[in-house]
Short mmCIF file of C-alpha atoms in Angstrom, two decimals:
data_model
loop_
_atom_site.label_atom_id
_atom_site.label_comp_id
_atom_site.label_asym_id
_atom_site.label_seq_id
_atom_site.Cartn_x
_atom_site.Cartn_y
_atom_site.Cartn_z
CA GLU I 850 10.18 48.41 -85.15
CA THR I 851 12.26 45.52 -86.48
CA GLY I 852 12.83 44.79 -90.15
CA VAL I 853 10.33 41.93 -90.26
CA THR I 854 6.86 42.70 -91.58
CA GLN I 855 3.77 40.53 -91.65
CA THR I 856 0.51 40.86 -93.54
CA PRO I 857 -2.31 40.87 -92.84
CA ARG I 858 -2.20 41.95 -89.21
CA HIS I 859 -5.67 40.55 -88.56
CA LEU I 860 -7.53 37.78 -90.37
CA VAL I 861 -10.94 36.25 -89.80
CA MET I 862 -11.76 33.18 -91.83
CA GLY I 863 -14.28 30.40 -91.98
CA MET I 864 -13.34 26.77 -91.70
CA THR I 865 -13.73 26.22 -95.44
CA ASN I 866 -11.72 29.25 -96.57
CA LYS I 867 -8.24 29.33 -98.03
CA LYS I 868 -5.98 32.19 -97.04
CA SER I 869 -2.28 32.98 -96.86
CA LEU I 870 -0.10 34.79 -94.36
CA LYS I 871 2.91 36.68 -95.64
CA CYS I 872 6.18 37.52 -93.95
CA GLU I 873 9.00 39.63 -95.35
CA GLN I 874 12.35 40.41 -93.79
CA HIS I 875 14.58 43.32 -94.78
CA LEU I 876 17.57 42.34 -92.64
CA GLY I 877 19.56 40.24 -95.08
CA HIS I 878 18.93 37.11 -93.03
CA ASN I 879 18.95 33.60 -94.43
CA ALA I 880 16.73 31.74 -91.95
CA MET I 881 13.02 32.25 -91.36
CA TYR I 882 10.60 30.78 -88.84
CA TRP I 883 6.89 30.44 -88.17
CA TYR I 884 5.72 30.35 -84.55
CA LYS I 885 2.22 29.96 -83.12
CA GLN I 886 1.25 31.87 -79.98
CA SER I 887 -1.93 30.63 -78.32
CA ALA I 888 -3.43 31.97 -75.13
CA LYS I 889 -1.99 30.44 -71.96
CA LYS I 890 0.56 28.38 -73.92
CA PRO I 891 4.24 28.92 -74.75
CA LEU I 892 5.15 30.11 -78.20
CA GLU I 893 5.42 27.03 -80.34
CA LEU I 894 7.69 26.60 -83.34
CA MET I 895 5.94 25.44 -86.50
CA PHE I 896 8.49 25.56 -89.31
CA VAL I 897 12.09 26.58 -89.97
CA TYR I 898 13.59 27.47 -93.32
CA ASN I 899 17.35 27.83 -93.70
CA PHE I 900 18.59 29.10 -97.07
CA LYS I 901 15.08 28.43 -98.48
CA GLU I 902 15.14 24.78 -97.43
CA GLN I 903 12.75 23.54 -94.79
CA THR I 904 14.85 22.21 -91.94
CA GLU I 905 12.22 21.67 -89.30
CA ASN I 906 8.52 20.82 -89.27
CA ASN I 907 7.27 20.53 -85.74
CA SER I 908 4.56 17.94 -86.52
CA VAL I 909 2.30 20.63 -87.90
CA PRO I 910 -1.02 19.48 -89.44
CA SER I 911 -1.12 19.52 -93.22
CA ARG I 912 -3.81 22.20 -93.22
CA PHE I 913 -0.85 24.55 -92.66
CA SER I 914 1.41 24.69 -95.71
CA PRO I 915 4.55 26.84 -95.65
CA GLU I 916 6.33 28.27 -98.67
CA CYS I 917 9.70 30.01 -98.82
CA PRO I 918 10.40 31.23 -102.36
CA ASN I 919 13.53 33.13 -101.32
CA SER I 920 15.41 34.09 -98.18
CA SER I 921 13.39 37.29 -97.76
CA HIS I 922 9.87 35.93 -98.01
CA LEU I 923 7.92 33.32 -96.12
CA PHE I 924 4.29 32.34 -96.55
CA LEU I 925 1.90 30.22 -94.55
CA HIS I 926 -0.96 28.87 -96.62
CA LEU I 927 -4.07 28.00 -94.66
CA HIS I 928 -6.95 25.74 -95.66
CA THR I 929 -9.80 23.99 -93.84
CA LEU I 930 -8.66 25.30 -90.47
CA GLN I 931 -10.28 24.51 -87.15
CA PRO I 932 -11.42 26.98 -84.46
CA GLU I 933 -8.54 25.80 -82.23
CA ASP I 934 -6.14 27.16 -84.85
CA SER I 935 -7.11 30.68 -83.79
CA ALA I 936 -3.93 32.27 -82.47
CA LEU I 937 -1.25 34.86 -83.11
CA TYR I 938 1.11 33.66 -85.82
CA LEU I 939 4.59 35.12 -85.55
CA CYS I 940 7.27 35.15 -88.17
CA ALA I 941 10.93 35.54 -87.29
CA SER I 942 14.23 35.69 -89.14
CA SER I 943 17.87 35.27 -88.25
CA HIS I 944 21.33 35.15 -89.72
CA SER I 945 21.98 31.43 -89.66
CA GLY I 946 25.57 30.66 -88.79
CA GLY I 947 26.10 33.97 -87.05
CA ALA I 948 27.69 34.22 -83.64
CA VAL I 949 24.41 34.08 -81.74
CA ASP I 950 21.85 33.65 -84.51
CA GLU I 951 19.46 36.06 -82.80
CA GLN I 952 15.89 35.87 -84.05
CA PHE I 953 14.00 39.03 -84.93
CA PHE I 954 10.22 38.87 -84.84
CA GLY I 955 7.48 40.43 -86.90
CA PRO I 956 4.32 41.95 -85.36
CA GLY I 957 2.27 38.83 -86.01
CA THR I 958 -1.02 38.01 -87.68
CA ARG I 959 -3.97 37.60 -85.34
CA LEU I 960 -6.00 34.76 -86.86
CA THR I 961 -9.57 33.97 -85.89
CA VAL I 962 -11.21 30.85 -87.31
CA LEU I 963 -14.98 30.84 -87.11
CA ALA J 1238 13.94 17.81 -75.26
CA GLN J 1239 14.56 21.17 -73.70
CA THR J 1240 11.98 22.85 -71.49
CA VAL J 1241 11.72 26.36 -70.10
CA THR J 1242 9.69 27.19 -67.02
CA GLN J 1243 8.53 30.58 -65.82
CA SER J 1244 6.78 30.11 -62.52
CA GLN J 1245 5.48 33.67 -62.14
CA PRO J 1246 2.46 34.33 -64.39
CA GLU J 1247 2.25 37.93 -63.18
CA MET J 1248 4.48 40.37 -61.35
CA SER J 1249 4.02 43.95 -60.28
CA VAL J 1250 6.60 46.61 -59.53
CA GLN J 1251 6.45 50.26 -58.62
CA GLU J 1252 8.04 52.78 -60.89
CA ALA J 1253 11.75 53.28 -60.12
CA GLU J 1254 11.92 50.04 -58.11
CA THR J 1255 13.68 46.79 -59.00
CA VAL J 1256 12.01 43.54 -59.98
CA THR J 1257 13.35 40.07 -60.73
CA LEU J 1258 11.67 37.64 -63.08
CA SER J 1259 12.48 33.94 -62.68
CA CYS J 1260 13.25 31.34 -65.31
CA THR J 1261 14.51 27.79 -65.07
CA TYR J 1262 15.30 25.43 -67.90
CA ASP J 1263 16.16 21.84 -68.48
CA THR J 1264 18.65 20.59 -71.03
CA SER J 1265 21.29 17.95 -71.49
CA GLU J 1266 23.33 20.18 -73.79
CA SER J 1267 26.39 22.08 -72.61
CA ASP J 1268 26.45 24.73 -75.33
CA TYR J 1269 23.38 26.92 -75.71
CA TYR J 1270 22.01 30.44 -75.55
CA LEU J 1271 19.42 31.95 -73.28
CA PHE J 1272 17.29 34.98 -74.05
CA TRP J 1273 14.75 37.27 -72.49
CA TYR J 1274 12.20 38.70 -74.91
CA LYS J 1275 9.72 41.48 -74.20
CA GLN J 1276 6.27 41.63 -75.84
CA PRO J 1277 4.38 44.86 -75.09
CA PRO J 1278 0.60 44.80 -75.61
CA SER J 1279 -0.14 44.64 -79.34
CA ARG J 1280 3.52 45.25 -80.12
CA GLN J 1281 6.32 43.21 -81.57
CA MET J 1282 8.43 40.80 -79.58
CA ILE J 1283 11.86 42.34 -79.04
CA LEU J 1284 15.03 40.94 -77.57
CA VAL J 1285 15.93 42.36 -74.17
CA ILE J 1286 19.09 40.49 -73.32
CA ARG J 1287 20.96 37.29 -74.19
CA GLN J 1288 23.46 35.04 -72.46
CA GLU J 1289 25.90 32.56 -73.95
CA ALA J 1290 26.12 29.49 -71.73
CA TYR J 1291 29.92 29.29 -72.04
CA LYS J 1292 30.30 32.76 -70.54
CA GLN J 1293 30.43 32.89 -66.77
CA GLN J 1294 29.91 36.64 -66.64
CA ASN J 1295 26.30 37.71 -66.36
CA ALA J 1296 25.02 39.78 -69.27
CA THR J 1297 23.88 43.36 -68.71
CA GLU J 1298 22.08 45.83 -70.97
CA ASN J 1299 21.55 49.20 -69.33
CA ARG J 1300 18.82 48.66 -66.70
CA PHE J 1301 18.49 44.96 -67.51
CA SER J 1302 20.76 42.29 -66.11
CA VAL J 1303 20.62 38.54 -65.66
CA ASN J 1304 21.65 36.13 -62.96
CA PHE J 1305 22.81 33.06 -64.84
CA GLN J 1306 23.39 29.98 -62.70
CA LYS J 1307 24.41 27.23 -65.11
CA ALA J 1308 24.63 24.43 -62.57
CA ALA J 1309 21.20 25.27 -61.20
CA LYS J 1310 19.84 25.88 -64.73
CA SER J 1311 18.47 29.19 -63.64
CA PHE J 1312 18.31 32.41 -65.66
CA SER J 1313 16.57 35.30 -63.92
CA LEU J 1314 16.08 38.81 -65.28
CA LYS J 1315 16.52 41.87 -63.08
CA ILE J 1316 15.00 45.15 -64.15
CA SER J 1317 16.34 48.15 -62.24
CA ASP J 1318 14.73 51.58 -62.02
CA SER J 1319 11.53 50.24 -63.57
CA GLN J 1320 9.71 52.48 -66.01
CA LEU J 1321 6.11 52.52 -67.23
CA GLY J 1322 7.35 51.41 -70.63
CA ASP J 1323 8.67 48.19 -69.12
CA ALA J 1324 5.12 46.90 -68.72
CA ALA J 1325 4.84 43.89 -71.01
CA MET J 1326 4.93 40.11 -71.25
CA TYR J 1327 8.42 38.79 -70.71
CA PHE J 1328 9.44 35.48 -72.19
CA CYS J 1329 12.48 33.43 -71.32
CA ALA J 1330 13.80 31.36 -74.23
CA TYR J 1331 16.43 28.71 -74.91
CA ARG J 1332 18.28 27.91 -78.10
CA SER J 1333 20.78 25.21 -78.85
CA ALA J 1334 24.18 26.46 -79.98
CA THR J 1335 25.06 23.27 -81.81
CA VAL J 1336 22.51 23.54 -84.62
CA ALA J 1337 22.29 26.44 -87.07
CA ALA J 1338 18.88 28.09 -87.36
CA SER J 1339 17.57 26.08 -84.44
CA LYS J 1340 14.28 26.88 -82.79
CA LEU J 1341 13.69 28.94 -79.70
CA THR J 1342 11.99 27.11 -76.85
CA PHE J 1343 9.92 29.55 -74.83
CA GLY J 1344 8.48 29.64 -71.35
CA THR J 1345 4.86 30.60 -70.76
CA GLY J 1346 5.76 34.18 -69.95
CA THR J 1347 5.46 36.61 -67.04
CA ARG J 1348 3.18 39.61 -67.30
CA LEU J 1349 4.86 42.60 -65.67
CA GLN J 1350 2.79 45.50 -64.43
CA VAL J 1351 4.45 48.79 -63.53
CA THR J 1352 2.56 51.03 -61.14
CA LEU J 1353 3.03 54.66 -60.21
#
């Protein structure tokens, strides 16, 4: 497996709950990403952090709130989600500025919103 | 904006045979990277092979090779001597080479079945 871990692996939450997804990379990378993978749709970028600074927000609703306290950790805080937010949430990391800047993915968190 | 299209939702190949997965993309950039990722059932997405757009030579990684046609904006993946472990979703992806930490743009994926 790659050096990107995600917890929890599965999460079921109600529309009024608040929860957080955690991602940690052990690869010495300086860029981290959140992607959303829904059924029958392409993986969709949500956020990019480069050297702890958010560099891209792909018009994500405010009920998703990212946090990047350091280059190794990335969180996605969730509140008042909708059933259509149910999906696999993938975290990735890369060495920004490297020759190819290859992204390494975590196993994902399968989120179900009731 | 860049787009990636995978026109084959599902493909099937017999063990030890060869299969080709198709991918086309659209971009106005001249400098970019293309990738094929593999996502086995309930497993992590892993990189299979990558191609730098400025390189004319097609990339190869053991049994995996690509046919990169820059003018046609085509980037197909050939899997030779298919194995049961090759069964997975395969995603074609594009990334700009002009922006650091830029996003990957993915296609919708091709599910590959490998039969005995």
